[in-house]
PDB file of C-alpha atoms in Angstrom:
ATOM      1  CA  MET X1478     -16.351  40.316  37.645  1.00 84.00           C
ATOM      2  CA  GLY X1479     -17.041  36.479  38.818  1.00 90.00           C
ATOM      3  CA  ILE X1480     -17.662  33.032  36.922  1.00 93.00           C
ATOM      4  CA  TYR X1481     -21.452  32.246  36.803  1.00 94.00           C
ATOM      5  CA  ALA X1482     -22.977  28.720  36.438  1.00 94.00           C
ATOM      6  CA  VAL X1483     -25.633  28.485  33.210  1.00 95.00           C
ATOM      7  CA  LYS X1484     -28.325  26.118  33.656  1.00 95.00           C
ATOM      8  CA  THR X1485     -28.997  24.387  29.999  1.00 95.00           C
ATOM      9  CA  THR X1486     -30.785  22.390  28.182  1.00 93.00           C
ATOM     10  CA  ALA X1487     -28.873  18.590  27.911  1.00 91.00           C
ATOM     11  CA  SER X1488     -26.738  17.865  24.707  1.00 91.00           C
ATOM     12  CA  GLN X1489     -27.505  22.268  23.868  1.00 93.00           C
ATOM     13  CA  GLU X1490     -24.790  23.535  25.855  1.00 94.00           C
ATOM     14  CA  ARG X1491     -21.867  24.547  22.877  1.00 94.00           C
ATOM     15  CA  THR X1492     -24.896  26.266  21.438  1.00 95.00           C
ATOM     16  CA  VAL X1493     -25.269  28.022  24.661  1.00 95.00           C
ATOM     17  CA  ALA X1494     -22.516  29.423  24.451  1.00 95.00           C
ATOM     18  CA  ASP X1495     -21.642  30.503  20.967  1.00 95.00           C
ATOM     19  CA  MET X1496     -25.608  32.499  21.763  1.00 95.00           C
ATOM     20  CA  ILE X1497     -23.938  34.327  24.726  1.00 94.00           C
ATOM     21  CA  ILE X1498     -20.715  34.931  23.425  1.00 93.00           C
ATOM     22  CA  ASN X1499     -22.039  36.171  19.594  1.00 94.00           C
ATOM     23  CA  ARG X1500     -24.457  38.337  21.115  1.00 90.00           C
ATOM     24  CA  GLU X1501     -20.984  40.887  22.480  1.00 87.00           C
ATOM     25  CA  GLU X1502     -21.735  42.587  25.609  1.00 90.00           C
ATOM     26  CA  PRO X1503     -18.139  44.128  26.820  1.00 93.00           C
ATOM     27  CA  GLU X1504     -19.436  43.113  30.546  1.00 94.00           C
ATOM     28  CA  ILE X1505     -19.879  39.401  29.139  1.00 93.00           C
ATOM     29  CA  HIS X1506     -16.225  38.293  28.725  1.00 93.00           C
ATOM     30  CA  ALA X1507     -15.847  34.193  28.332  1.00 93.00           C
ATOM     31  CA  ALA X1508     -17.973  31.438  27.917  1.00 93.00           C
ATOM     32  CA  LEU X1509     -16.880  28.408  29.048  1.00 93.00           C
ATOM     33  CA  ALA X1510     -19.138  24.949  27.933  1.00 92.00           C
ATOM     34  CA  PRO X1511     -17.245  21.877  28.691  1.00 87.00           C
ATOM     35  CA  ASP X1512     -17.427  18.635  27.345  1.00 83.00           C
ATOM     36  CA  SER X1513     -17.021  16.631  31.059  1.00 82.00           C
ATOM     37  CA  LEU X1514     -20.125  18.595  32.102  1.00 87.00           C
ATOM     38  CA  THR X1515     -24.274  18.037  31.028  1.00 91.00           C
ATOM     39  CA  SER X1516     -26.209  20.809  31.274  1.00 94.00           C
ATOM     40  CA  TYR X1517     -23.828  23.711  32.704  1.00 95.00           C
ATOM     41  CA  VAL X1518     -21.599  25.808  31.242  1.00 95.00           C
ATOM     42  CA  MET X1519     -19.729  28.718  32.795  1.00 95.00           C
ATOM     43  CA  VAL X1520     -19.556  31.767  31.314  1.00 94.00           C
ATOM     44  CA  GLU X1521     -17.220  35.109  33.321  1.00 94.00           C
ATOM     45  CA  SER X1522     -18.993  38.281  33.694  1.00 93.00           C
ATOM     46  CA  GLU X1523     -19.175  41.361  35.666  1.00 91.00           C
ATOM     47  CA  GLY X1524     -22.319  40.489  37.557  1.00 87.00           C
ATOM     48  CA  ASN X1525     -25.655  38.371  36.995  1.00 87.00           C
ATOM     49  CA  ALA X1526     -27.266  40.962  36.266  1.00 90.00           C
ATOM     50  CA  VAL X1527     -26.292  41.518  32.843  1.00 90.00           C
ATOM     51  CA  LEU X1528     -26.144  37.543  31.973  1.00 91.00           C
ATOM     52  CA  GLU X1529     -30.148  37.365  33.193  1.00 92.00           C
ATOM     53  CA  ARG X1530     -30.750  39.903  30.818  1.00 91.00           C
ATOM     54  CA  VAL X1531     -28.587  38.058  27.927  1.00 92.00           C
ATOM     55  CA  LEU X1532     -30.416  34.776  29.164  1.00 92.00           C
ATOM     56  CA  GLU X1533     -33.731  36.267  28.275  1.00 93.00           C
ATOM     57  CA  ASP X1534     -33.736  35.991  24.820  1.00 91.00           C
ATOM     58  CA  ILE X1535     -31.581  32.456  24.072  1.00 93.00           C
ATOM     59  CA  PRO X1536     -33.486  29.503  23.989  1.00 93.00           C
ATOM     60  CA  HIS X1537     -32.275  26.890  25.966  1.00 94.00           C
ATOM     61  CA  ALA X1538     -30.737  28.567  28.602  1.00 93.00           C
ATOM     62  CA  ARG X1539     -32.582  27.512  32.012  1.00 93.00           C
ATOM     63  CA  SER X1540     -31.179  29.528  34.853  1.00 93.00           C
ATOM     64  CA  ILE X1541     -28.565  31.171  36.797  1.00 93.00           C
ATOM     65  CA  VAL X1542     -26.953  29.081  39.410  1.00 93.00           C
ATOM     66  CA  PRO X1543     -26.981  31.625  42.315  1.00 93.00           C
ATOM     67  CA  GLY X1544     -23.666  32.940  43.273  1.00 91.00           C
ATOM     68  CA  THR X1545     -20.910  32.121  41.889  1.00 92.00           C
ATOM     69  CA  SER X1546     -16.984  29.966  40.963  1.00 89.00           C
ATOM     70  CA  ASP X1547     -13.547  31.271  41.424  1.00 87.00           C
ATOM     71  CA  ILE X1548     -10.939  30.299  38.543  1.00 86.00           C
ATOM     72  CA  SER X1549      -9.242  27.858  40.229  1.00 86.00           C
ATOM     73  CA  GLU X1550     -12.366  25.742  40.586  1.00 87.00           C
ATOM     74  CA  VAL X1551     -13.321  25.546  36.678  1.00 86.00           C
ATOM     75  CA  GLU X1552      -8.894  26.202  35.689  1.00 83.00           C
ATOM     76  CA  HIS X1553      -8.536  22.198  35.506  1.00 83.00           C
ATOM     77  CA  PHE X1554     -11.947  22.815  32.374  1.00 83.00           C
ATOM     78  CA  LEU X1555      -9.011  25.044  30.886  1.00 82.00           C
ATOM     79  CA  SER X1556      -5.924  22.652  30.165  1.00 77.00           C
ATOM     80  CA  PRO X1557      -6.411  20.170  27.782  1.00 73.00           C
ATOM     81  CA  LYS X1558      -5.826  16.269  28.398  1.00 72.00           C
ATOM     82  CA  PRO X1559      -3.076  14.368  27.031  1.00 74.00           C
ATOM     83  CA  ASP X1560      -5.120  10.949  24.983  1.00 77.00           C
ATOM     84  CA  VAL X1561      -2.319   8.909  27.054  1.00 81.00           C
ATOM     85  CA  GLU X1562      -3.767   9.296  30.013  1.00 80.00           C
ATOM     86  CA  GLY X1563      -5.833   6.291  30.872  1.00 80.00           C
ATOM     87  CA  ILE X1564      -3.728   3.906  28.423  1.00 87.00           C
ATOM     88  CA  ALA X1565      -1.505   1.588  29.923  1.00 89.00           C
ATOM     89  CA  GLU X1566       1.486  -0.781  29.047  1.00 91.00           C
ATOM     90  CA  GLY X1567      -0.114  -3.993  28.128  1.00 91.00           C
ATOM     91  CA  ASP X1568      -3.710  -2.872  27.559  1.00 91.00           C
ATOM     92  CA  ILE X1569      -5.713  -4.196  24.884  1.00 92.00           C
ATOM     93  CA  VAL X1570      -6.841  -1.724  22.430  1.00 93.00           C
ATOM     94  CA  GLU X1571      -8.845  -0.918  19.016  1.00 93.00           C
ATOM     95  CA  LEU X1572      -7.747   1.430  16.447  1.00 93.00           C
ATOM     96  CA  ILE X1573     -10.439   3.399  16.065  1.00 92.00           C
ATOM     97  CA  ALA X1574      -8.500   5.834  12.749  1.00 90.00           C
ATOM     98  CA  GLY X1575      -5.494   5.134  10.529  1.00 87.00           C
ATOM     99  CA  PRO X1576      -4.693   1.762   7.811  1.00 89.00           C
ATOM    100  CA  PHE X1577      -4.964  -1.317  11.047  1.00 89.00           C
ATOM    101  CA  LYS X1578      -8.837   0.737  11.352  1.00 92.00           C
ATOM    102  CA  GLY X1579     -10.369  -2.590  13.475  1.00 92.00           C
ATOM    103  CA  GLU X1580      -7.462  -4.518  14.185  1.00 91.00           C
ATOM    104  CA  LYS X1581      -6.706  -5.472  17.749  1.00 92.00           C
ATOM    105  CA  ALA X1582      -3.862  -4.985  19.414  1.00 93.00           C
ATOM    106  CA  GLN X1583      -1.515  -4.574  22.888  1.00 93.00           C
ATOM    107  CA  VAL X1584      -0.135  -1.111  23.869  1.00 93.00           C
ATOM    108  CA  GLN X1585       3.745  -2.068  24.361  1.00 94.00           C
ATOM    109  CA  ARG X1586       5.311   1.728  24.797  1.00 93.00           C
ATOM    110  CA  ILE X1587       3.658   5.413  25.702  1.00 92.00           C
ATOM    111  CA  ASP X1588       4.874   8.277  24.345  1.00 90.00           C
ATOM    112  CA  GLU X1589       3.845  10.758  27.024  1.00 84.00           C
ATOM    113  CA  GLY X1590       5.386  13.382  24.882  1.00 83.00           C
ATOM    114  CA  LYS X1591       4.173  12.857  21.872  1.00 86.00           C
ATOM    115  CA  ASP X1592       0.904  11.422  22.637  1.00 87.00           C
ATOM    116  CA  GLN X1593       1.937   8.533  21.031  1.00 90.00           C
ATOM    117  CA  VAL X1594       1.499   4.820  21.843  1.00 93.00           C
ATOM    118  CA  THR X1595       3.416   1.777  20.573  1.00 94.00           C
ATOM    119  CA  VAL X1596       1.528  -1.256  20.269  1.00 94.00           C
ATOM    120  CA  GLU X1597       1.672  -5.261  18.521  1.00 94.00           C
ATOM    121  CA  LEU X1598      -1.524  -6.115  16.619  1.00 92.00           C
ATOM    122  CA  TYR X1599      -2.894  -9.675  17.595  1.00 85.00           C
ATOM    123  CA  GLU X1600      -3.694 -10.510  14.650  1.00 82.00           C
ATOM    124  CA  ALA X1601      -0.227 -10.498  12.460  1.00 83.00           C
ATOM    125  CA  THR X1602       1.695 -13.269  12.258  1.00 87.00           C
ATOM    126  CA  VAL X1603       4.801 -11.642  12.512  1.00 88.00           C
ATOM    127  CA  PRO X1604       4.809  -9.321  15.360  1.00 84.00           C
ATOM    128  CA  ILE X1605       5.297  -5.517  14.204  1.00 85.00           C
ATOM    129  CA  PRO X1606       5.222  -2.373  16.330  1.00 92.00           C
ATOM    130  CA  VAL X1607       2.662   0.040  14.847  1.00 92.00           C
ATOM    131  CA  THR X1608       3.731   3.762  16.270  1.00 93.00           C
ATOM    132  CA  VAL X1609      -0.125   5.502  16.684  1.00 92.00           C
ATOM    133  CA  ARG X1610      -1.970   9.039  18.106  1.00 90.00           C
ATOM    134  CA  GLY X1611      -3.411   8.491  21.336  1.00 88.00           C
ATOM    135  CA  ASP X1612      -6.495   9.472  19.741  1.00 88.00           C
ATOM    136  CA  GLN X1613      -6.312   6.633  17.225  1.00 90.00           C
ATOM    137  CA  ILE X1614      -6.722   4.276  20.051  1.00 91.00           C
ATOM    138  CA  ARG X1615      -9.691   2.619  22.138  1.00 89.00           C
ATOM    139  CA  VAL X1616      -9.348   0.872  25.335  1.00 88.00           C
ATOM    140  CA  LEU X1617     -10.640  -2.403  24.884  1.00 86.00           C
ATOM    141  CA  ASP X1618      -9.136  -4.349  28.205  1.00 72.00           C
ATOM    142  CA  SER X1619      -6.988  -2.950  30.839  1.00 63.00           C
ATOM    143  CA  ASP X1620      -4.562  -4.998  33.100  1.00 56.00           C
ATOM    144  CA  GLU X1621      -5.588  -2.387  36.817  1.00 48.00           C
ATOM    145  CA  ARG X1622      -8.895  -3.813  35.927  1.00 43.00           C
TER     146      ARG X1622
END
């Protein structure tokens, strides 16, 4: 059993992974289409013969990359990264959701455990700290850059 990389048409990774899994082949155990991996799908299979047979009928699946990968090479795709990763105190951010959408703010505090960020709005007359989820902001300017 191994993990095979399947070359796909760009932007069709999820479609190919879904089609592979929907075939319900007992020798194919899983298919993964990570957002950070363009034009490739990772497939866990008993062997590449069954995978080659399945891929013949799937549009947008191009070829199997020769050789197999180990689980250690793909496990970083399996663990979710927190939304607050890459955000630092003092960063200038834009709120992209919620009641303050479109407002610019400065990061005051980061709570990685709750995946939340406390920001202070720029345009406010009186500085009010607002706590938002990490996926509701976009970093515009960072002190570290």
